[in-house]
Coordinates of C-alpha atoms in Angstrom, one line a residue:
Chain A
M1 CA -0.1 0.9 -0.4
T2 CA 1.4 3.9 -0.8
G3 CA 1.4 6.1 1.6
E4 CA -0.8 8.4 -0.6
R5 CA -3.5 5.8 -0.7
W6 CA -3.2 5.0 3.3
Q7 CA -3.9 8.4 3.4
E8 CA -7.1 8.1 2.6
I9 CA -8.4 5.3 3.6
R10 CA -7.0 6.8 7.2
T11 CA -8.8 9.7 6.7
V12 CA -12.0 7.8 6.2
L13 CA -10.9 5.5 8.6
E14 CA -11.1 7.8 11.4
A15 CA -14.3 9.5 10.5
A16 CA -16.3 5.6 10.2
L17 CA -14.8 5.3 13.3
A18 CA -16.6 8.7 15.0
M19 CA -19.6 7.4 14.6
D20 CA -22.4 5.6 15.2
S21 CA -23.0 2.1 12.4
E22 CA -26.4 3.9 11.2
K23 CA -24.7 6.8 10.4
R24 CA -21.8 4.7 8.9
R25 CA -23.4 3.4 6.6
A26 CA -24.8 6.4 5.2
Y27 CA -21.4 7.2 4.8
L28 CA -18.9 5.3 4.2
D29 CA -21.8 4.9 1.2
Q30 CA -21.0 8.9 0.5
V31 CA -16.7 9.6 0.7
C32 CA -17.1 5.6 -1.5
S33 CA -19.2 5.7 -4.3
S34 CA -17.1 5.8 -7.4
D35 CA -14.9 4.2 -4.3
Q36 CA -15.2 0.8 -4.2
S37 CA -12.3 -1.1 -3.6
L38 CA -11.5 1.9 -0.7
R39 CA -15.1 0.6 0.6
R40 CA -13.0 -3.1 1.2
E41 CA -10.1 -1.3 2.9
V42 CA -12.5 0.7 5.3
E43 CA -15.1 -2.4 6.0
S44 CA -12.1 -5.0 6.4
L45 CA -9.8 -2.5 9.5
L46 CA -13.5 -1.7 10.9
A47 CA -14.3 -5.1 11.6
A48 CA -10.7 -5.5 12.6
D49 CA -10.9 -2.9 14.6
Q50 CA -13.6 -4.6 16.9
Q51 CA -11.4 -7.1 17.8
A52 CA -8.4 -5.2 18.6
Q53 CA -11.0 -4.3 21.2
T54 CA -10.1 -6.7 23.7
G55 CA -6.6 -5.7 24.7
F56 CA -4.8 -5.2 21.7
L57 CA -1.9 -2.8 22.3
E58 CA -4.0 -1.8 25.1
S59 CA -0.8 -2.6 27.9
P60 CA 3.2 -2.0 26.9
P61 CA 4.8 -5.2 26.7
L62 CA 6.7 -3.7 30.2
A63 CA 4.2 -2.5 32.6
R64 CA 4.3 1.4 33.3
K65 CA 4.1 2.5 37.2
L66 CA 0.7 2.9 37.6
E67 CA -0.2 7.2 37.3
K68 CA -1.7 9.0 40.5
G69 CA -5.0 8.6 40.9
T70 CA -5.6 5.1 39.2
R71 CA -8.9 3.1 41.1
L72 CA -7.6 -0.5 41.6
G73 CA -10.5 -1.6 43.7
E74 CA -11.8 0.4 46.2
Y75 CA -7.9 1.6 46.3
E76 CA -6.2 4.5 44.6
I77 CA -2.9 4.5 43.5
V78 CA -1.0 7.7 45.8
S79 CA 2.5 7.3 44.7
L80 CA 5.3 4.6 43.6
L81 CA 7.3 3.4 46.8
G82 CA 9.9 1.2 44.7
S83 CA 10.5 -1.0 42.4
G84 CA 12.2 -3.9 42.0
G85 CA 12.4 -7.5 40.0
M86 CA 9.3 -8.3 42.0
G87 CA 7.2 -5.9 41.0
E88 CA 5.9 -2.2 42.0
V89 CA 5.1 -1.3 45.4
Y90 CA 2.4 2.5 45.5
C91 CA 1.1 3.5 48.0
A92 CA -3.1 3.6 47.6
R93 CA -6.0 5.5 50.1
D94 CA -8.3 2.1 50.5
L95 CA -11.0 4.5 49.9
R96 CA -13.7 2.5 51.9
L97 CA -11.5 2.6 55.1
G98 CA -9.9 6.0 54.6
R99 CA -6.0 4.3 55.9
D100 CA -3.5 3.6 53.6
V101 CA -2.3 1.0 52.3
A102 CA 1.0 -0.6 50.5
I103 CA 0.3 -2.0 46.7
K104 CA 2.7 -4.3 45.6
V105 CA 2.2 -5.3 41.8
L106 CA 3.2 -7.8 40.6
P107 CA 4.8 -8.4 37.0
A108 CA 1.9 -10.1 34.8
D109 CA 4.7 -12.1 33.2
L110 CA 5.6 -13.5 36.7
C111 CA 1.9 -15.2 37.0
Y112 CA 0.9 -17.1 33.4
D113 CA 0.4 -19.9 34.5
A114 CA -2.4 -19.8 36.2
D115 CA -2.1 -22.6 38.6
R116 CA 0.7 -21.5 39.6
L117 CA -0.8 -18.7 40.3
R118 CA -3.4 -19.8 42.4
R119 CA -0.9 -21.5 44.3
F120 CA 0.3 -18.7 45.3
E121 CA -2.8 -16.7 46.3
L122 CA -3.5 -19.7 48.7
E123 CA -0.1 -19.1 50.4
A124 CA -0.3 -15.6 50.7
R125 CA -3.5 -16.0 52.5
T126 CA -2.6 -18.4 54.3
A127 CA 0.5 -16.2 55.3
A128 CA -2.3 -13.2 55.8
A129 CA -3.8 -15.6 57.7
L130 CA -1.1 -16.0 60.0
N131 CA -1.2 -12.3 61.6
H132 CA 2.1 -12.4 63.3
P133 CA 3.7 -8.9 64.6
N134 CA 6.4 -10.4 63.0
I135 CA 4.7 -10.8 58.9
L136 CA 4.1 -7.8 56.7
A137 CA 0.6 -7.8 57.8
I138 CA -1.9 -9.1 53.4
H139 CA -5.0 -7.7 53.8
Q140 CA -7.0 -8.7 49.9
L141 CA -5.0 -10.2 47.2
G142 CA -6.7 -8.2 43.2
S143 CA -5.6 -8.8 39.5
Y144 CA -5.5 -5.1 37.2
R145 CA -4.9 -5.8 33.7
G146 CA -3.3 -9.1 34.0
S147 CA -1.0 -7.9 36.9
P148 CA -1.9 -10.0 40.0
Y149 CA -1.9 -6.9 42.9
L150 CA -0.9 -7.4 46.4
V151 CA -3.0 -5.2 49.4
S152 CA -1.1 -5.5 52.5
E153 CA -0.4 -2.8 55.8
L154 CA 1.8 0.2 54.5
L155 CA 5.6 0.5 56.9
H156 CA 7.8 3.2 57.8
G157 CA 11.1 2.3 57.7
E158 CA 14.0 1.2 55.6
T159 CA 14.5 -2.7 54.6
L160 CA 17.7 -4.6 56.4
R161 CA 19.4 -4.6 53.3
E162 CA 19.6 -0.6 53.8
K163 CA 19.9 -0.3 57.4
L164 CA 23.1 -2.5 56.4
K165 CA 24.3 0.3 53.5
F166 CA 26.4 1.9 56.2
G167 CA 28.5 -2.0 57.4
A168 CA 27.5 -4.3 59.8
L169 CA 24.9 -3.3 62.8
S170 CA 25.5 -3.2 66.8
E171 CA 25.4 -7.0 68.7
Q172 CA 22.6 -5.9 70.8
Q173 CA 20.4 -4.7 67.9
A174 CA 21.6 -7.2 65.8
I175 CA 20.1 -9.7 68.2
E176 CA 16.6 -7.7 68.9
Y177 CA 16.0 -7.4 65.0
S178 CA 17.0 -11.9 64.9
V179 CA 14.6 -12.9 67.2
Q180 CA 12.1 -10.4 65.9
I181 CA 12.5 -12.5 62.3
A182 CA 12.9 -16.6 64.1
R183 CA 9.7 -16.0 65.6
G184 CA 7.8 -14.8 62.7
L185 CA 9.5 -17.7 60.6
A186 CA 8.5 -19.8 64.2
A187 CA 4.7 -19.0 63.2
A188 CA 4.8 -19.3 59.3
H189 CA 6.6 -22.5 60.3
D190 CA 4.3 -23.4 62.3
K191 CA 1.5 -23.3 59.0
G192 CA 3.6 -25.3 57.1
I193 CA 5.4 -22.3 55.9
V194 CA 8.5 -21.7 54.4
H195 CA 9.7 -18.8 52.7
R196 CA 12.2 -20.2 50.7
D197 CA 13.3 -16.5 49.7
L198 CA 14.6 -15.3 53.0
K199 CA 17.3 -12.4 52.9
P200 CA 18.4 -8.4 54.0
D201 CA 15.5 -7.1 51.4
N202 CA 12.9 -9.0 52.7
L203 CA 13.2 -7.8 56.2
F204 CA 11.5 -4.7 56.6
V205 CA 12.1 -2.9 59.8
T206 CA 9.4 0.1 60.9
K207 CA 10.6 3.1 62.2
D208 CA 9.8 2.1 66.3
G209 CA 12.5 -1.0 65.6
R210 CA 9.4 -4.0 64.5
V211 CA 11.3 -5.7 62.0
K212 CA 8.6 -7.6 59.5
I213 CA 9.2 -10.3 57.3
L214 CA 8.2 -9.3 53.1
D215 CA 7.0 -11.8 50.1
F216 CA 5.9 -14.6 52.1
G217 CA 4.7 -16.9 48.8
L218 CA 6.4 -15.4 46.7
A219 CA 9.2 -16.9 46.4
K220 CA 7.7 -19.6 44.8
L221 CA 5.6 -17.9 42.1
T222 CA 9.7 -17.6 40.2
Q223 CA 10.7 -20.7 40.9
R224 CA 9.5 -22.5 38.4
E225 CA 11.5 -20.0 36.1
R226 CA 14.6 -21.3 37.1
E227 CA 14.3 -24.9 37.1
L228 CA 12.8 -24.2 33.7
A229 CA 15.8 -22.2 33.2
D230 CA 18.1 -24.4 35.0
T231 CA 17.3 -26.9 31.9
V232 CA 18.8 -25.4 29.7
T233 CA 20.9 -22.7 30.3
I234 CA 23.1 -24.4 33.0
R235 CA 26.6 -23.6 31.8
E236 CA 25.5 -20.1 30.8
K237 CA 24.7 -18.9 34.3
A238 CA 27.3 -20.7 36.0
T239 CA 29.5 -17.8 34.3
Q240 CA 26.3 -15.2 34.7
P241 CA 28.0 -12.2 37.0
G242 CA 26.7 -12.3 41.0
M243 CA 23.9 -9.2 40.5
V244 CA 21.2 -10.4 39.3
L245 CA 20.3 -14.0 41.0
G246 CA 21.1 -11.5 43.7
T247 CA 19.0 -14.1 46.1
V248 CA 22.3 -16.8 45.5
G249 CA 24.1 -15.6 48.7
Y250 CA 21.4 -16.7 50.8
M251 CA 20.3 -20.1 49.2
S252 CA 20.7 -23.0 51.8
P253 CA 22.6 -26.2 49.7
E254 CA 19.9 -27.9 49.5
Q255 CA 18.0 -25.2 47.4
V256 CA 21.1 -25.0 45.3
R257 CA 21.9 -28.5 44.2
G258 CA 17.3 -27.8 43.6
L259 CA 16.9 -30.6 46.0
N260 CA 13.1 -29.7 48.3
A261 CA 13.9 -27.5 50.5
D262 CA 11.5 -27.4 54.4
H263 CA 11.5 -24.7 56.9
R264 CA 15.4 -25.9 57.4
A265 CA 16.3 -24.1 54.1
D266 CA 14.8 -20.6 55.9
I267 CA 17.4 -21.3 58.9
F268 CA 20.1 -21.5 56.0
A269 CA 19.1 -18.1 55.3
F270 CA 18.3 -17.1 58.2
G271 CA 21.8 -17.7 59.4
A272 CA 23.3 -16.0 56.5
T273 CA 21.5 -13.0 57.4
L274 CA 22.1 -12.7 60.7
Y275 CA 26.2 -13.0 59.1
E276 CA 25.8 -10.5 57.6
V277 CA 24.1 -8.4 59.7
L278 CA 27.7 -8.4 62.4
T279 CA 30.1 -8.7 60.0
G280 CA 28.4 -6.5 57.7
R281 CA 29.5 -9.1 55.3
R282 CA 27.7 -11.3 53.0
V283 CA 28.5 -15.0 54.1
F284 CA 29.2 -16.8 50.8
H285 CA 29.9 -13.2 48.3
K286 CA 32.1 -14.8 45.1
A287 CA 32.3 -12.7 41.9
T288 CA 29.9 -14.7 40.1
S289 CA 26.9 -17.3 41.1
A290 CA 28.7 -19.8 40.1
D291 CA 31.0 -19.6 42.5
T292 CA 28.8 -18.9 45.2
M293 CA 27.1 -21.4 45.1
S294 CA 30.0 -23.6 44.8
A295 CA 30.9 -21.8 48.1
I296 CA 27.4 -22.6 50.1
L297 CA 28.2 -26.1 49.1
Q298 CA 31.5 -26.7 49.7
E299 CA 32.6 -23.8 51.9
D300 CA 32.5 -23.4 56.1
P301 CA 32.4 -20.1 56.1
P302 CA 34.7 -17.7 57.8
R303 CA 34.5 -18.2 61.2
I304 CA 33.5 -14.5 62.2
S305 CA 35.2 -14.7 65.0
Q306 CA 38.1 -13.9 62.8
I307 CA 35.6 -10.8 61.8
C308 CA 35.0 -9.3 64.3
P309 CA 36.4 -10.4 67.4
G310 CA 34.3 -8.5 70.1
I311 CA 31.0 -10.5 69.5
V312 CA 29.9 -12.8 72.2
F313 CA 30.5 -16.1 71.4
G314 CA 26.9 -17.4 71.7
L315 CA 25.4 -15.7 69.1
Q316 CA 28.9 -17.0 67.2
R317 CA 27.7 -20.3 67.5
V318 CA 24.0 -19.3 67.1
V319 CA 24.8 -18.0 63.3
H320 CA 27.0 -20.8 62.3
R321 CA 24.8 -23.7 62.7
C322 CA 22.9 -22.2 61.2
L323 CA 25.1 -21.7 58.4
E324 CA 25.5 -26.1 58.7
K325 CA 25.5 -27.3 55.0
D326 CA 23.2 -30.1 56.2
P327 CA 20.2 -29.5 57.4
E328 CA 19.7 -32.0 60.4
R329 CA 22.7 -30.2 61.9
R330 CA 20.6 -27.1 61.6
F331 CA 18.6 -25.9 64.5
Q332 CA 15.6 -28.0 64.0
S333 CA 12.9 -25.3 64.3
A334 CA 13.2 -21.6 64.0
H335 CA 10.9 -21.7 67.6
D336 CA 14.9 -23.3 69.1
L337 CA 15.9 -20.5 67.0
A338 CA 14.3 -17.8 68.3
F339 CA 14.7 -19.2 72.6
A340 CA 18.5 -20.0 71.6
L341 CA 18.1 -15.7 70.8
E342 CA 16.0 -14.3 73.9
A343 CA 18.9 -16.2 76.1
L344 CA 21.6 -14.1 74.2
S345 CA 19.6 -11.0 74.5
E346 CA 18.9 -11.3 78.1
S347 CA 22.1 -12.0 79.6
A348 CA 23.2 -9.5 76.4
I349 CA 21.2 -7.2 78.6
S350 CA 22.9 -8.6 82.0
G351 CA 26.4 -8.0 80.7
Q352 CA 27.1 -12.0 81.0
G353 CA 27.7 -12.9 77.4
R354 CA 30.1 -10.3 76.5
L355 CA 31.4 -11.1 79.9
S356 CA 31.7 -15.3 79.1
S357 CA 33.2 -13.6 75.8
Q358 CA 36.0 -12.4 77.4
A359 CA 37.1 -14.8 79.7
V360 CA 36.8 -17.2 76.5
K361 CA 39.4 -15.4 74.9
A362 CA 41.5 -14.4 78.7
E363 CA 41.3 -18.8 78.5
R364 CA 42.5 -18.9 75.0
L365 CA 45.3 -16.4 75.2
S366 CA 46.6 -17.4 78.3
Chain B
M1 CA 20.7 15.0 27.0
P2 CA 24.1 12.9 26.7
L3 CA 24.3 11.9 29.7
V4 CA 20.2 10.7 29.8
Y5 CA 20.8 8.5 25.8
D6 CA 24.5 7.7 26.9
E7 CA 22.5 6.0 30.5
L8 CA 20.0 4.4 28.0
R9 CA 22.5 2.6 26.2
R10 CA 24.1 1.4 29.1
V11 CA 21.0 0.9 30.5
A12 CA 19.9 -1.6 27.7
H13 CA 24.2 -2.6 26.5
N14 CA 24.0 -4.1 30.3
Y15 CA 20.9 -5.6 29.6
L16 CA 21.8 -7.3 26.5
Q17 CA 24.5 -8.7 28.0
R18 CA 22.8 -10.2 31.1
E19 CA 20.3 -11.4 28.2
R20 CA 22.8 -13.7 26.3
L21 CA 23.8 -14.9 29.6
D22 CA 20.8 -15.9 31.6
H23 CA 17.8 -16.3 29.2
T24 CA 14.7 -16.2 31.7
L25 CA 12.6 -13.4 32.9
Q26 CA 14.5 -13.2 35.3
S27 CA 15.8 -10.2 32.5
T28 CA 12.5 -8.9 31.6
A29 CA 12.9 -8.1 35.5
V30 CA 16.3 -6.4 35.0
V31 CA 15.4 -4.5 32.2
H32 CA 11.6 -4.0 33.9
E33 CA 12.9 -2.4 37.0
A34 CA 15.9 -0.4 34.6
Y35 CA 13.0 0.8 32.7
L36 CA 11.1 1.9 35.7
R37 CA 14.1 3.8 37.4
L38 CA 15.0 6.3 33.8
V39 CA 11.0 6.7 33.1
G40 CA 9.1 6.6 36.3
G41 CA 11.7 7.3 38.6
A42 CA 12.5 10.3 40.2
V43 CA 15.0 12.4 38.2
E44 CA 14.7 15.5 36.1
F45 CA 14.5 16.3 33.0
Q46 CA 15.7 18.9 30.6
N47 CA 13.0 17.8 27.8
R48 CA 11.4 15.3 28.5
E49 CA 9.5 14.3 25.8
H50 CA 12.4 13.4 23.8
F51 CA 14.0 11.5 26.6
F52 CA 10.0 9.4 26.4
A53 CA 11.2 9.6 22.6
V54 CA 14.7 8.0 23.4
A55 CA 13.6 5.5 25.6
A56 CA 10.5 4.5 23.7
Q57 CA 12.6 3.5 20.7
L58 CA 14.2 1.5 23.0
M59 CA 12.8 -0.6 24.5
R60 CA 11.4 -1.2 21.2
Q61 CA 14.7 -1.9 19.9
I62 CA 15.5 -3.9 23.4
L63 CA 12.6 -6.2 23.6
V64 CA 11.6 -7.1 19.5
D65 CA 15.9 -8.1 19.5
Y66 CA 15.1 -10.1 22.5
A67 CA 11.7 -11.6 20.8
R68 CA 14.2 -12.0 17.4
R69 CA 17.0 -14.1 19.2
H70 CA 14.4 -16.6 21.1
R71 CA 13.2 -17.1 18.3
S72 CA 16.0 -17.7 16.4
L73 CA 16.9 -20.1 19.7
K74 CA 13.0 -22.2 18.9
R75 CA 13.9 -23.1 16.4
D76 CA 18.2 -23.9 16.4
A77 CA 17.2 -25.8 20.2
G78 CA 15.9 -29.3 20.2
Y79 CA 14.2 -28.3 23.9
K80 CA 11.7 -26.5 22.2
L81 CA 9.8 -27.2 24.6
A82 CA 11.5 -26.0 27.5
L83 CA 12.6 -23.1 25.6
D84 CA 8.8 -21.8 25.0
E85 CA 7.4 -22.4 28.2
A86 CA 10.5 -20.5 29.5
L87 CA 11.2 -17.6 27.0
K88 CA 7.5 -16.8 27.0
L89 CA 6.8 -12.8 26.2
P90 CA 5.1 -10.9 28.5
S91 CA 2.5 -9.7 26.6
K92 CA 1.0 -12.8 25.6
E93 CA -0.9 -12.3 22.1
V94 CA 1.3 -10.0 19.7
D95 CA 4.7 -11.2 18.5
L96 CA 6.9 -9.4 18.9
V97 CA 9.3 -9.5 15.8
D98 CA 5.8 -9.6 13.4
L99 CA 4.9 -6.0 14.9
D100 CA 7.8 -5.0 14.2
D101 CA 7.4 -5.7 10.9
A102 CA 4.5 -4.4 10.6
L103 CA 5.1 -0.9 12.5
K104 CA 8.4 -0.7 9.9
E105 CA 5.4 -1.3 7.0
L106 CA 3.2 1.7 8.9
A107 CA 5.9 4.2 9.2
R108 CA 6.6 3.7 5.3
M109 CA 3.2 5.0 4.5
D110 CA 3.1 7.3 7.2
A111 CA 6.2 8.1 9.7
R112 CA 4.1 9.9 12.6
Q113 CA 2.2 7.6 13.0
G114 CA 4.6 4.6 13.3
R115 CA 6.1 7.0 16.2
I116 CA 2.7 7.2 18.0
V117 CA 3.0 3.0 18.5
E118 CA 6.1 3.0 18.8
L119 CA 5.5 5.7 22.4
R120 CA 2.5 4.0 23.4
F121 CA 3.2 0.6 22.8
F122 CA 6.6 0.5 23.4
G123 CA 7.1 3.1 25.5
G124 CA 4.2 3.5 27.7
L125 CA 2.7 6.0 27.3
S126 CA -0.5 7.4 27.7
I127 CA -2.8 9.5 24.9
E128 CA -2.1 12.8 26.6
E129 CA 1.6 12.5 26.6
T130 CA 2.2 11.2 23.7
A131 CA 0.9 13.6 21.9
D132 CA 3.5 16.2 24.6
V133 CA 5.8 14.5 22.9
L134 CA 5.1 15.0 19.0
S135 CA 3.8 18.4 20.0
I136 CA 0.5 17.4 18.3
S137 CA -3.0 16.9 20.1
A138 CA -4.5 14.7 22.1
A139 CA -7.0 13.9 19.3
T140 CA -4.7 13.7 16.5
V141 CA -3.1 11.2 18.6
E142 CA -6.6 9.5 19.5
R143 CA -7.5 8.8 16.2
S144 CA -3.6 8.3 14.5
W145 CA -3.4 5.7 17.2
A146 CA -7.1 3.9 16.6
S147 CA -6.5 3.7 12.5
A148 CA -2.6 2.2 13.1
R149 CA -4.1 -0.5 15.6
A150 CA -6.6 -0.6 13.0
W151 CA -4.4 -1.4 10.8
L152 CA -1.8 -3.2 12.7
Y153 CA -3.5 -5.7 14.1
R154 CA -4.6 -6.6 10.5
Q155 CA -1.4 -6.4 8.9
L156 CA -0.7 -9.0 11.8
N157 CA -3.5 -11.5 11.4
R158 CA -2.6 -12.4 7.6
N159 CA 0.2 -12.7 8.9
A160 CA -0.5 -14.5 11.2
A161 CA -3.3 -16.6 8.7
S162 CA -0.8 -16.9 5.4

């Protein structure tokens, strides 16, 4: 088709599109009286327009952020809070209850599998039912133009990742946070929910010092893609710089091997997180994710005492026990873990923990 | 402007680099993120319009390349099924390679309509934003968009049928 011909056609087409069908016919009778091929073209394009109404080219291949004022059910978008691989998080207004909430919109491409999505919803619902102070409270699940979204309480503060930007946290703070994380994990594990992707990015510290575990159930959603990817690109993946798979460093050996991971995988990830909180270093961080994975499988993590000699011995022991390669040798439950940490927290307050660690040191020196 | 352009090129390059190594949808997530940071982020641009235009063009290039490579991979590889699943593109109904071809054809007939589709679909701009970028009225964008969309739809379905 020449450009000139297209201009003729589109002029008539655009005029016709603006009319109702009654007027349209009369209009086409009139303008196409001497050009039947023009009429055929316009009519075929009008038919195409009808079919294109079902969403053709409606949403861009990469969804763009939602504008302020966009309505998602009874929620109205206020602003974008942040974005990441698992979608964008918005601050929104719950118009019915008159409160502010957070909405996480997942990329539609993560959810093309309806079955998987249903399982994710089930898990998110179960997590929502947990109602635990250390787990992000989920209010609702919905879907906007094919992208599922999750409505939760709106938190003020920052992620543990952001808190670690300037290095390790104090021992006292590390214990306070980790007790809360362990309690949240224990509540979830009691209901048979495993996080599978625990890391500083998924832990949020509110302004008043409460830790909330985020994104229960989300890890499962991405899992299948990883599995599939593994079947075709395992060699290539092995040379990939570590940054895309940011989670690799917190994966348990059983997850790296692709074996079934139970709640003790979370305990491993917890250990890796606490290690980083205490030392400011990622425990198994290497140049490529392949090297990191191999370290997770084979290397003993550098002893905390070698990096930060001042840390209470008991706390070091807790971390290293979480990081055992064999799940059987880790803490067997988050309850036990929370209990051990609480004991440390009490002794830290009374000063005994530090004393005993110093005593150990003194003993070694003598 | 050169700075913004460099930034876009850098993101695209990083993206393609990673893409080559990791054929999963995680790459989509990466570009999604980069895109949001650039288009939706807090950065102030002296010339928003230009930025949008360049971003849309670049996104088109990146995504169509991505789709094209996956298509040839699918042809070559024996493990077609797994790839088909793993490499599924975010936009479900549209074959981006076919769309790109059709869009070139449309741009040959009407350059401005080609740009409108690029901005709206690949750049994700609204009617109003597209109008701003092209310095034309929103009503013109809306009309042009409607006829372009009908034509593209017909074109793609003809190709699919043949």
